[in-house]
PDB file of C-alpha atoms and ligand atoms in Angstrom:
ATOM      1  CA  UNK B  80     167.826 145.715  86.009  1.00  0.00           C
ATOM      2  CA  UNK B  81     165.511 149.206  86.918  1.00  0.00           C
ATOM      3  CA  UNK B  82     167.635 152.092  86.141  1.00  0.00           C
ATOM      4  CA  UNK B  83     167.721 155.715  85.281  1.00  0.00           C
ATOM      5  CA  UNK B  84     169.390 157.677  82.871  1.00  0.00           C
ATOM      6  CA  UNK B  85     169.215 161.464  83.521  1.00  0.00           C
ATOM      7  CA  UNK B  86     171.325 163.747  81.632  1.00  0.00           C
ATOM      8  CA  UNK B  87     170.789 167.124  79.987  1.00  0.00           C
ATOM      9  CA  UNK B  88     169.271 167.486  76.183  1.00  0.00           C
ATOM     10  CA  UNK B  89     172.158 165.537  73.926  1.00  0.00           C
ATOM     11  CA  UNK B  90     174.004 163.892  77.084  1.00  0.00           C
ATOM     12  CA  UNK B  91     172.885 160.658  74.619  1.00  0.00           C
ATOM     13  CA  UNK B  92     170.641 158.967  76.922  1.00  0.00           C
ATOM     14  CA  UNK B  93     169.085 158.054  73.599  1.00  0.00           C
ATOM     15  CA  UNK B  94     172.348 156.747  72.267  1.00  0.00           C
ATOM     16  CA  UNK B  95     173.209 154.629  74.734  1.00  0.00           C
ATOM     17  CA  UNK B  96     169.708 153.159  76.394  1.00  0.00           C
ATOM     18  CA  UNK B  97     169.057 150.964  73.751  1.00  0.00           C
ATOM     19  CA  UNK B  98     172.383 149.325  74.171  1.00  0.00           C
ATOM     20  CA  UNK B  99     171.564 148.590  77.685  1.00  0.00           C
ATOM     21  CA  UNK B 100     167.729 147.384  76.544  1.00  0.00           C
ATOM     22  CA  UNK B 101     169.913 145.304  74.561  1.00  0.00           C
ATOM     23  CA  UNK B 102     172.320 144.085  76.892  1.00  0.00           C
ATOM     24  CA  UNK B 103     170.110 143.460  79.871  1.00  0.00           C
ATOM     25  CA  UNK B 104     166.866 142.172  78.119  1.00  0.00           C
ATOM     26  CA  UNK B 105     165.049 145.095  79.900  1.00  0.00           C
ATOM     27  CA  UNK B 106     162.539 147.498  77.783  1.00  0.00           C
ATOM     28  CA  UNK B 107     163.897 151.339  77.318  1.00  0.00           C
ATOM     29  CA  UNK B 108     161.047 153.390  78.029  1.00  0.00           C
ATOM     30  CA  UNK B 109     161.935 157.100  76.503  1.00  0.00           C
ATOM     31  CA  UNK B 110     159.044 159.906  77.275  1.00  0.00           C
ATOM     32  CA  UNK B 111     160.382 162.306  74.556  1.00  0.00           C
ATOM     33  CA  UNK B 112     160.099 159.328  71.719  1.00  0.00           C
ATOM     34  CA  UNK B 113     156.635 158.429  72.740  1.00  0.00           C
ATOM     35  CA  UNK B 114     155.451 162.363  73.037  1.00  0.00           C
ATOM     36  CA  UNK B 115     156.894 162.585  68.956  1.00  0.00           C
ATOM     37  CA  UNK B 116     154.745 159.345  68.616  1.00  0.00           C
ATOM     38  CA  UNK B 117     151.524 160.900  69.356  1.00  0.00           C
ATOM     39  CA  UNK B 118     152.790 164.307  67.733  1.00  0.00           C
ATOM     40  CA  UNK B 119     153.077 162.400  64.386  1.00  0.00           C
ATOM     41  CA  UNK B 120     149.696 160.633  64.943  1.00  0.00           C
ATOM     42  CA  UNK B 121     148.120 163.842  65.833  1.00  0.00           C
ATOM     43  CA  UNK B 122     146.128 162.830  68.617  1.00  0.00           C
ATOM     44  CA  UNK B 123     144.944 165.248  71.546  1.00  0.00           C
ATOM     45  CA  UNK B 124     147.887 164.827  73.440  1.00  0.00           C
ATOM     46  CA  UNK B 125     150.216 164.797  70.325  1.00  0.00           C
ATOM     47  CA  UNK B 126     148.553 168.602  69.731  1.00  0.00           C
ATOM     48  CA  UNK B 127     149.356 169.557  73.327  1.00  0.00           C
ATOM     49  CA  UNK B 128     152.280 168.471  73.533  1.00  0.00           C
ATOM     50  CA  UNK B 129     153.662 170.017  70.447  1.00  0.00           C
ATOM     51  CA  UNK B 130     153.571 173.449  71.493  1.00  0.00           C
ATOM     52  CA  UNK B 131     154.923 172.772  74.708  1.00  0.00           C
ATOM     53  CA  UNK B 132     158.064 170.722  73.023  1.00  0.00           C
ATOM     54  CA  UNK B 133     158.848 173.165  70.440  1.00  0.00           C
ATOM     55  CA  UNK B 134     159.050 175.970  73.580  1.00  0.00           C
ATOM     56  CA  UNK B 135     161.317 173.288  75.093  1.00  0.00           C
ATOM     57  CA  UNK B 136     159.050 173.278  78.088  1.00  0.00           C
ATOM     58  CA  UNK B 137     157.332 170.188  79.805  1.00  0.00           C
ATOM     59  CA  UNK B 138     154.067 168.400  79.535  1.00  0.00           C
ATOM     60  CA  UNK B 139     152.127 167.731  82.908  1.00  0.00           C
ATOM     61  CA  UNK B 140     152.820 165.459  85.306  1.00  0.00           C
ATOM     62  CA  UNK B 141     149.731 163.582  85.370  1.00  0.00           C
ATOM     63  CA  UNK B 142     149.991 163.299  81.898  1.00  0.00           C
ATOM     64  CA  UNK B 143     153.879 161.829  82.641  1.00  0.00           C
ATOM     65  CA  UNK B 144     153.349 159.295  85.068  1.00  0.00           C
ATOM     66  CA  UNK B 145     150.003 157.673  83.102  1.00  0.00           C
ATOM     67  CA  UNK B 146     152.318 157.011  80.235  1.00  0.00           C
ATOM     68  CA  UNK B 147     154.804 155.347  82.244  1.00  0.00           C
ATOM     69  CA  UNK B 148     152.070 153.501  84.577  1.00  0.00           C
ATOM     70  CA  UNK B 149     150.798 152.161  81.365  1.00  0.00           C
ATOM     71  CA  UNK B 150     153.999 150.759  80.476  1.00  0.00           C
ATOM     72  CA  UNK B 151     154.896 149.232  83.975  1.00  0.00           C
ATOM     73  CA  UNK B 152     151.731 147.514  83.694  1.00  0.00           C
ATOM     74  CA  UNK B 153     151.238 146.711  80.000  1.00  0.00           C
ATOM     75  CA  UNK B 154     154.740 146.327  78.206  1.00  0.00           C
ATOM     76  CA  UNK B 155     155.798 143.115  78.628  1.00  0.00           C
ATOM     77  CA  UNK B 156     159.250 143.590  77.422  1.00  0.00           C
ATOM     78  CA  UNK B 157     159.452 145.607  80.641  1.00  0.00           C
ATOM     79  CA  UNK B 158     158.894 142.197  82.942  1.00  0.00           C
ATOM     80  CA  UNK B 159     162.765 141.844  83.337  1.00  0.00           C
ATOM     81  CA  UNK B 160     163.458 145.498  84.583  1.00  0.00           C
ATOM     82  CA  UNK B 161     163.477 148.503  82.203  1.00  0.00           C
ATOM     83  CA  UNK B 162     165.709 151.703  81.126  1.00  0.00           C
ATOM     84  CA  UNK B 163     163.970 154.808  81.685  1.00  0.00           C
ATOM     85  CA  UNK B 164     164.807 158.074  79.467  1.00  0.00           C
ATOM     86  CA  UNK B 165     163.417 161.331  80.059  1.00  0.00           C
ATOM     87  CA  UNK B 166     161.679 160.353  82.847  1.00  0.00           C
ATOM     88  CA  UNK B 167     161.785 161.719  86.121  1.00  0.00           C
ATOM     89  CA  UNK B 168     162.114 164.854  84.985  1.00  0.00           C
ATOM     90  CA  UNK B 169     160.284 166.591  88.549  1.00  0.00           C
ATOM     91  CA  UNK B 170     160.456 165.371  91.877  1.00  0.00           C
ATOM     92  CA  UNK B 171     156.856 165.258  91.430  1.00  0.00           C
ATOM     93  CA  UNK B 172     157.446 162.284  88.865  1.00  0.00           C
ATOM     94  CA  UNK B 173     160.252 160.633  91.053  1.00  0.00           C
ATOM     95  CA  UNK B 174     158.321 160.073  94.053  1.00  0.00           C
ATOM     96  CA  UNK B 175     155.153 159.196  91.764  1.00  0.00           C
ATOM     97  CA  UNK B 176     157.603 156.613  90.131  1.00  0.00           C
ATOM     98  CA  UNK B 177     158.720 155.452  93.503  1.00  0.00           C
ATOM     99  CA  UNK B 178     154.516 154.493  95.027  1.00  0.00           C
ATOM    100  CA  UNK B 179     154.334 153.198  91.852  1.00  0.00           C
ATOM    101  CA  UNK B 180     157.292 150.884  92.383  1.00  0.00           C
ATOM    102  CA  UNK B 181     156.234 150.196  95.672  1.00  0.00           C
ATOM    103  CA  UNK B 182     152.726 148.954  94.859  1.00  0.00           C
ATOM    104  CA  UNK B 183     154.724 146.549  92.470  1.00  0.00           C
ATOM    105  CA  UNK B 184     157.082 145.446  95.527  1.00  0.00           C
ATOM    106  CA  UNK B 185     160.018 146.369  92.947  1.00  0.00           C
ATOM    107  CA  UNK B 186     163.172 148.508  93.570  1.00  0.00           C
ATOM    108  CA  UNK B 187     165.538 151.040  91.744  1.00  0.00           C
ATOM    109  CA  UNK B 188     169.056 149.353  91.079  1.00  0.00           C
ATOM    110  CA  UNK B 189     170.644 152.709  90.458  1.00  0.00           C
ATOM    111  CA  UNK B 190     170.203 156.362  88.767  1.00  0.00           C
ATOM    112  CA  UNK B 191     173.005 157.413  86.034  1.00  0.00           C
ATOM    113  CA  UNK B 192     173.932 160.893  85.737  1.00  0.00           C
ATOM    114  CA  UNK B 193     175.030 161.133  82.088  1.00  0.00           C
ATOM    115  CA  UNK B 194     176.895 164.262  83.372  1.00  0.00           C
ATOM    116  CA  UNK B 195     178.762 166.714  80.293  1.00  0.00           C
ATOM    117  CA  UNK B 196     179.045 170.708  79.802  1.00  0.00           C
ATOM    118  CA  UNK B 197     176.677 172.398  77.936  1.00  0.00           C
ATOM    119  CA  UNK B 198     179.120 173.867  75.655  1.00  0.00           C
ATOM    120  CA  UNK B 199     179.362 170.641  74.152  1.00  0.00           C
ATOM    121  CA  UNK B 200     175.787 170.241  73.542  1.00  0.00           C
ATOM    122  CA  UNK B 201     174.658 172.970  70.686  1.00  0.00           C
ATOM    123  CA  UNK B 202     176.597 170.808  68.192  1.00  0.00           C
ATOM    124  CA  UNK B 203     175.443 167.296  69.509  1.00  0.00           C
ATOM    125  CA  UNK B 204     171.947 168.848  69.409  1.00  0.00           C
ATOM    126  CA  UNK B 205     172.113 171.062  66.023  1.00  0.00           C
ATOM    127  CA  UNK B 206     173.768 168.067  63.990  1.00  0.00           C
ATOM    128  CA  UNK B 207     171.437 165.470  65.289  1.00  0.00           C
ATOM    129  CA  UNK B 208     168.977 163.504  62.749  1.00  0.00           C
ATOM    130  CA  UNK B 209     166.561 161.127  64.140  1.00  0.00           C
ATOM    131  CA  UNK B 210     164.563 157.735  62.575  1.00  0.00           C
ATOM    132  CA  UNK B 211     161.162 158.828  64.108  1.00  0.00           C
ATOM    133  CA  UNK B 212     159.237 155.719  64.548  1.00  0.00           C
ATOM    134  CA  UNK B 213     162.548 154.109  66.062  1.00  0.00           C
ATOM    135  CA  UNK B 214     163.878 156.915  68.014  1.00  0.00           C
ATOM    136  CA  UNK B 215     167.266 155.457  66.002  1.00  0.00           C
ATOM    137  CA  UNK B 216     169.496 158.926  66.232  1.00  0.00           C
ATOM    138  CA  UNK B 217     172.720 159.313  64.395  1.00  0.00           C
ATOM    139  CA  UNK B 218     174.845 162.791  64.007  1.00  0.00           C
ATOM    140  CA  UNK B 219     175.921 164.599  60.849  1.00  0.00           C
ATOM    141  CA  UNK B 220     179.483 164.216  62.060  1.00  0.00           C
ATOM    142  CA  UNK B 221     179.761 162.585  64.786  1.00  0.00           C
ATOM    143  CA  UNK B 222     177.877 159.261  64.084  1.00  0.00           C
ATOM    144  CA  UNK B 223     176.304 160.101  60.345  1.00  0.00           C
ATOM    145  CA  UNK B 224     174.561 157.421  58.752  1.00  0.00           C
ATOM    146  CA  UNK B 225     175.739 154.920  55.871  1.00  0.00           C
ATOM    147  CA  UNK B 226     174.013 157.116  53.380  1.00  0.00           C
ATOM    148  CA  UNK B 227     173.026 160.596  53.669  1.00  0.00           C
ATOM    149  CA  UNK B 228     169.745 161.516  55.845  1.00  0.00           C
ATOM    150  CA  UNK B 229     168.679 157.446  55.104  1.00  0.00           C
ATOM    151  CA  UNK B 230     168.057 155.329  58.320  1.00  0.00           C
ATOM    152  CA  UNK B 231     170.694 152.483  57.981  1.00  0.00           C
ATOM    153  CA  UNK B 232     168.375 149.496  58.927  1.00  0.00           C
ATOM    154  CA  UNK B 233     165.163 150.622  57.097  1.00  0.00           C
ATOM    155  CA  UNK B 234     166.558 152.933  54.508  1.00  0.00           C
ATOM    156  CA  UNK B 235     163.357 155.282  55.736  1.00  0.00           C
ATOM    157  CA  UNK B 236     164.290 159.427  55.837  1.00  0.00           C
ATOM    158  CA  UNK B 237     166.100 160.680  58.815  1.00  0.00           C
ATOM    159  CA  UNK B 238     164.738 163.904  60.252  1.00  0.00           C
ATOM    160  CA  UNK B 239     165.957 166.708  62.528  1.00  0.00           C
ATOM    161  CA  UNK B 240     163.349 167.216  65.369  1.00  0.00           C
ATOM    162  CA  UNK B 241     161.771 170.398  65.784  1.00  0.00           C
ATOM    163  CA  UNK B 242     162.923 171.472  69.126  1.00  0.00           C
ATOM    164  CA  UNK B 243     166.966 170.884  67.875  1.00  0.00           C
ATOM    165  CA  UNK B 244     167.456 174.655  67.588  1.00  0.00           C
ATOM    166  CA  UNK B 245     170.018 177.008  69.589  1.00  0.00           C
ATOM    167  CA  UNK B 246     166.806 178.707  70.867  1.00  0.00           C
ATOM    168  CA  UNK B 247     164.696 175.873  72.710  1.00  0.00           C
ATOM    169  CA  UNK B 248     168.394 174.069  73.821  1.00  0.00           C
ATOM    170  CA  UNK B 249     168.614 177.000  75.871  1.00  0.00           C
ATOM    171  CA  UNK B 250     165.149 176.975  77.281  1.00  0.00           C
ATOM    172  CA  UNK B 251     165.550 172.757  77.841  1.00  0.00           C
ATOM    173  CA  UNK B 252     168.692 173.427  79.720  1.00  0.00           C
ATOM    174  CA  UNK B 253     167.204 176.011  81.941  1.00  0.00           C
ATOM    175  CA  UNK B 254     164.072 173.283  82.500  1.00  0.00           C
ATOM    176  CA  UNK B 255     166.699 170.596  83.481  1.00  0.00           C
ATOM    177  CA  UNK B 256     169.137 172.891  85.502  1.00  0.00           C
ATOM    178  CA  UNK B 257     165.797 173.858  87.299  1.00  0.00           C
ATOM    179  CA  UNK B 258     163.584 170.860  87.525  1.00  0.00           C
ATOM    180  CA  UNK B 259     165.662 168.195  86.737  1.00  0.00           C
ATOM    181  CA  UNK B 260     168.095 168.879  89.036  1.00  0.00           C
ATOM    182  CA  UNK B 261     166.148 168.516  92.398  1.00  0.00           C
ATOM    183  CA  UNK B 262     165.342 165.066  90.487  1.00  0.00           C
ATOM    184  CA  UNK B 263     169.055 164.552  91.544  1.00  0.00           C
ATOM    185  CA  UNK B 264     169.660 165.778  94.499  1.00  0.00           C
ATOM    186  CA  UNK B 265     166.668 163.446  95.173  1.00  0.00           C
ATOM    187  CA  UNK B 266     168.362 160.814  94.016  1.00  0.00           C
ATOM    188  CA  UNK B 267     171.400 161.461  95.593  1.00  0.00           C
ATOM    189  CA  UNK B 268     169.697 161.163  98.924  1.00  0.00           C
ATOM    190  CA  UNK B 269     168.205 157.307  98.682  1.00  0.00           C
ATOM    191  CA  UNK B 270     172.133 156.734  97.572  1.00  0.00           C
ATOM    192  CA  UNK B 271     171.215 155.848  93.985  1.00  0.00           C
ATOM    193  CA  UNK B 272     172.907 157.995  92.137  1.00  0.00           C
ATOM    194  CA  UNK B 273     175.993 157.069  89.935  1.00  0.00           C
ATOM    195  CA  UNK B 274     177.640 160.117  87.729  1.00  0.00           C
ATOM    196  CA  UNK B 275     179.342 159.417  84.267  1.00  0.00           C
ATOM    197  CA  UNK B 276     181.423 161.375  82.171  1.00  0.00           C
ATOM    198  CA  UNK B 277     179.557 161.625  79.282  1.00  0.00           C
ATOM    199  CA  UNK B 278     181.969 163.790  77.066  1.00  0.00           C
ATOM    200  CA  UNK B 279     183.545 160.236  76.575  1.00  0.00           C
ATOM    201  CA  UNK B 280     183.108 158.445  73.252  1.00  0.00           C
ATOM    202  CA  UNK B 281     179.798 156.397  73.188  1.00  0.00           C
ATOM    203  CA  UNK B 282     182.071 153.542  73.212  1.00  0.00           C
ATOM    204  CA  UNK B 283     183.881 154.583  76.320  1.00  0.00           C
ATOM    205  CA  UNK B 284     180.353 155.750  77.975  1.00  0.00           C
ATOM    206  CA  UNK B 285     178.981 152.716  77.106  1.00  0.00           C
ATOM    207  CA  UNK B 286     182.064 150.939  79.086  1.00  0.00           C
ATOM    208  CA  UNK B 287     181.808 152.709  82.073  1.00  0.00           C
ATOM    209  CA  UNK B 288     177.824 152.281  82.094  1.00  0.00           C
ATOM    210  CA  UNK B 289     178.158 148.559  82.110  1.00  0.00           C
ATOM    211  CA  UNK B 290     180.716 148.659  85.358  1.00  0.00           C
ATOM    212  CA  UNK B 291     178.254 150.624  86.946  1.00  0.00           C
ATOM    213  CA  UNK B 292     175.743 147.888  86.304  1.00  0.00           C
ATOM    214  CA  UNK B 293     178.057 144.925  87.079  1.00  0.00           C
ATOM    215  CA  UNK B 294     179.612 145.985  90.155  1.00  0.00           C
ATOM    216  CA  UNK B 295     177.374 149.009  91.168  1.00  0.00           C
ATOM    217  CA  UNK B 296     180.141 151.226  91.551  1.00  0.00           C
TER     218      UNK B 296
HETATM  219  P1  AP5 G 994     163.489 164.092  75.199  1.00  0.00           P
HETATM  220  O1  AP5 G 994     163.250 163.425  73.921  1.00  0.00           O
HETATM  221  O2  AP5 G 994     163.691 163.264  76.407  1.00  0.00           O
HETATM  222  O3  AP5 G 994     164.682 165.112  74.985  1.00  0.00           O
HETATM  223  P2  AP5 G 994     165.905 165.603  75.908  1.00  0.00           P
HETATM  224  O4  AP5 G 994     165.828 165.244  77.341  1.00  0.00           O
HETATM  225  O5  AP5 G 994     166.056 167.036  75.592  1.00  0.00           O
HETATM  226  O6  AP5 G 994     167.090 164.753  75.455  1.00  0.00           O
HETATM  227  P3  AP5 G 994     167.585 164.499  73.998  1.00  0.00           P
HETATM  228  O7  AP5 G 994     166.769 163.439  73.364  1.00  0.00           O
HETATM  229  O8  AP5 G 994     167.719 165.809  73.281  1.00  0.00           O
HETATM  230  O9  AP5 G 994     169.085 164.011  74.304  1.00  0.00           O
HETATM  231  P4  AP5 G 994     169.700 162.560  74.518  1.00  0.00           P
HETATM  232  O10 AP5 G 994     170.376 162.590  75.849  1.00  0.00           O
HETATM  233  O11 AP5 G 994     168.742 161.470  74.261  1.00  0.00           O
HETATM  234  O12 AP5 G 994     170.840 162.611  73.398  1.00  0.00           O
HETATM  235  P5  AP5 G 994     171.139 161.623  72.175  1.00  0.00           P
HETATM  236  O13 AP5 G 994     171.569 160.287  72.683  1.00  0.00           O
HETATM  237  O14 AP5 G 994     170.038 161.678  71.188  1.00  0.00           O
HETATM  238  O15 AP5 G 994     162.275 165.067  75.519  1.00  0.00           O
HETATM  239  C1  AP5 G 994     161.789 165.969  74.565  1.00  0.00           C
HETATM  240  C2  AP5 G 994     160.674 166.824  75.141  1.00  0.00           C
HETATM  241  O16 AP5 G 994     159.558 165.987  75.527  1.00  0.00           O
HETATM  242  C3  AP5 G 994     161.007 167.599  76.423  1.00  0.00           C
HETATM  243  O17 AP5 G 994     161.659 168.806  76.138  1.00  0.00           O
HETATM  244  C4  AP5 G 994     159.612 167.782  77.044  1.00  0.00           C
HETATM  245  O18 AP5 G 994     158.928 168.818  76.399  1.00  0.00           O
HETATM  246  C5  AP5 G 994     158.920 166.478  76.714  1.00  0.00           C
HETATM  247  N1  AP5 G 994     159.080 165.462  77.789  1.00  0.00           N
HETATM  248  C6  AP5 G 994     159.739 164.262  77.671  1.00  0.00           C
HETATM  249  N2  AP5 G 994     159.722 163.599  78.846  1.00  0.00           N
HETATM  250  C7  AP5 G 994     159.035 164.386  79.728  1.00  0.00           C
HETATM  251  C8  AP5 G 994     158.696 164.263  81.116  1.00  0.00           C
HETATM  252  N3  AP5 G 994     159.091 163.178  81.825  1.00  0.00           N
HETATM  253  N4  AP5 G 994     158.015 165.266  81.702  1.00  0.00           N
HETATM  254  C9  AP5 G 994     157.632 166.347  80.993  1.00  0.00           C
HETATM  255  N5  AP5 G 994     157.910 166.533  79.687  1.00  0.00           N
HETATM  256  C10 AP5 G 994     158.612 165.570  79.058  1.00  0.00           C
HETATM  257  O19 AP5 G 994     172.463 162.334  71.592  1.00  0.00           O
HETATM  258  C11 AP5 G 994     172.394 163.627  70.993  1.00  0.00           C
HETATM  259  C12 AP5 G 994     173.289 163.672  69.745  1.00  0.00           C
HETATM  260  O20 AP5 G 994     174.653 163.523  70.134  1.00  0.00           O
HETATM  261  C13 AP5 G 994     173.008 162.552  68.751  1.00  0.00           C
HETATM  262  O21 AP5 G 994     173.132 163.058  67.457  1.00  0.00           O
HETATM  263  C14 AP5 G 994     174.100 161.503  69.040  1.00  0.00           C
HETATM  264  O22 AP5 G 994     174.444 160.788  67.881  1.00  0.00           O
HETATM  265  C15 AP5 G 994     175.243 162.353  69.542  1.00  0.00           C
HETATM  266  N6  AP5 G 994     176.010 161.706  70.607  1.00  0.00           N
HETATM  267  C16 AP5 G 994     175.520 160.936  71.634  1.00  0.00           C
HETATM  268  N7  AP5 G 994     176.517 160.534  72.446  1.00  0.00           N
HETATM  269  C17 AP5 G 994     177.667 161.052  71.922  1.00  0.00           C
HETATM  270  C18 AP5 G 994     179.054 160.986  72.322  1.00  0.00           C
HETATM  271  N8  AP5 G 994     179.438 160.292  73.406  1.00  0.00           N
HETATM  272  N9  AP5 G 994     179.959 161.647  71.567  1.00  0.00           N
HETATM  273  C19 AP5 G 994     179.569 162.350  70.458  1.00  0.00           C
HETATM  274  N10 AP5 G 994     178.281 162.446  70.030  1.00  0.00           N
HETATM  275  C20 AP5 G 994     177.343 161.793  70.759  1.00  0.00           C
HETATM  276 ZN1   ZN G 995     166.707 161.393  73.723  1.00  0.00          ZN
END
């Protein structure tokens, strides 16, 4: 399986592309997990990229597709097909993604539009803690842990990431209404693109994922 998820900031791409890493054997590459993973390390692009996440803007391009070219070529768990999250997030990235798969003589199976209104995403966003060096996310109310701010298989502290505030939502919205959503129409074009309603339960999401993957409708 080679798929997509695309969705705006709390559609819970997160939430649900580990179940389908799970499911399908494929690896879940997420851009936004592996940015905080070189934020918390501090390297050079950690420091770069930390200014640019907390404004809710995006890192480069270049810098975008290296990290997943590294992947494609080096993660092994990615040898059965893989989940991508947060990534294409320009058109620039989606045809980069698509020599890419090209040189590799591999294909896209399909691109899900986790697809919600964004009045339901200041409370996914502002109640969400996180298990940094998982990228394990839970929600104060909506999917809290067993015990307060404690990740439930490690027991390690749960966080709330710095760019979960009202203010950089509302710039990551306008960055995905704007250059996300040519990423679509994109999509839409090569007729890969499958919308979900992603106001759902995760349960029911998670359902209506799997038919998309099973009968590709
Ligand atoms: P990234 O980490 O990708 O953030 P994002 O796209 O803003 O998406 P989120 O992680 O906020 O949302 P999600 O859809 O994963 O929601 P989740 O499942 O956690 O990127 C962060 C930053 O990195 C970017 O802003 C950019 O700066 C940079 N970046 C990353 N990739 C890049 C790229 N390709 N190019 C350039 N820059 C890049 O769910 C949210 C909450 O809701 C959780 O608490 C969850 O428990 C809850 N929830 C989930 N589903 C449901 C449900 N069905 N019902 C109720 N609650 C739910
Ligand atoms: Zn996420």
């Amino acid at each position: 399986l080679r798929t997509i998820l695309i969705g705006p900031p709390g559609a819970g791409k997160g939430t649900q592309a580990p179940r389908i890493r799970d499911q399908f054997c494929v690896c879940h590459i997420a851009t936004g997990d592996m940015l905080r993973d070189q934020v918390t390390k501090k390297t050079p692009l950690g420091v770069e990229a930390k200014k640019i996440m907390e404004a809710g803007g995006l890192v480069s391009d270049d810098i975008m597709v290296g990290m997943i070219k590294d992947q494609l070529e080096n993660n092994k768990d990615c040898k059965n097909g893989f989940v991508l999250d947060g990534f294409p997030r320009t058109v620039p990235q989606a045809e980069k993604l698509d020599a890419m798969l090209a040189y590799r003589h591999e294909k896209l199976d399909s691109v899900v539009q986790l697809v919600i209104d964004s009045q339901l995403l200041i409370s996914r966003i502002t109640g969400r803690l996180i298990h940094p060096s998982s990228g394990r996310t839970y929600h104060r109310e909506f999917n809290p842990p067993k015990n307060p701010m404690t990740d439930d298989v490690t027991g390690e502290p749960l966080i709330q990431r710095s760019d979960d505030n009202v203010e950089a939502l509302r710039k990551r919205l306008t960055v995905f209404q704007n250059s996300t959503g040519p990423v679509v129409e994109y999509y839409k074009r090569k007729g890969l693109w499958h919308p979900i309603d992603a106001a759902q339960s995760p349960a029911v999401v998670w359902d209506n994922l799997r038919k998309v993957f099973t009968n590709g409708s």
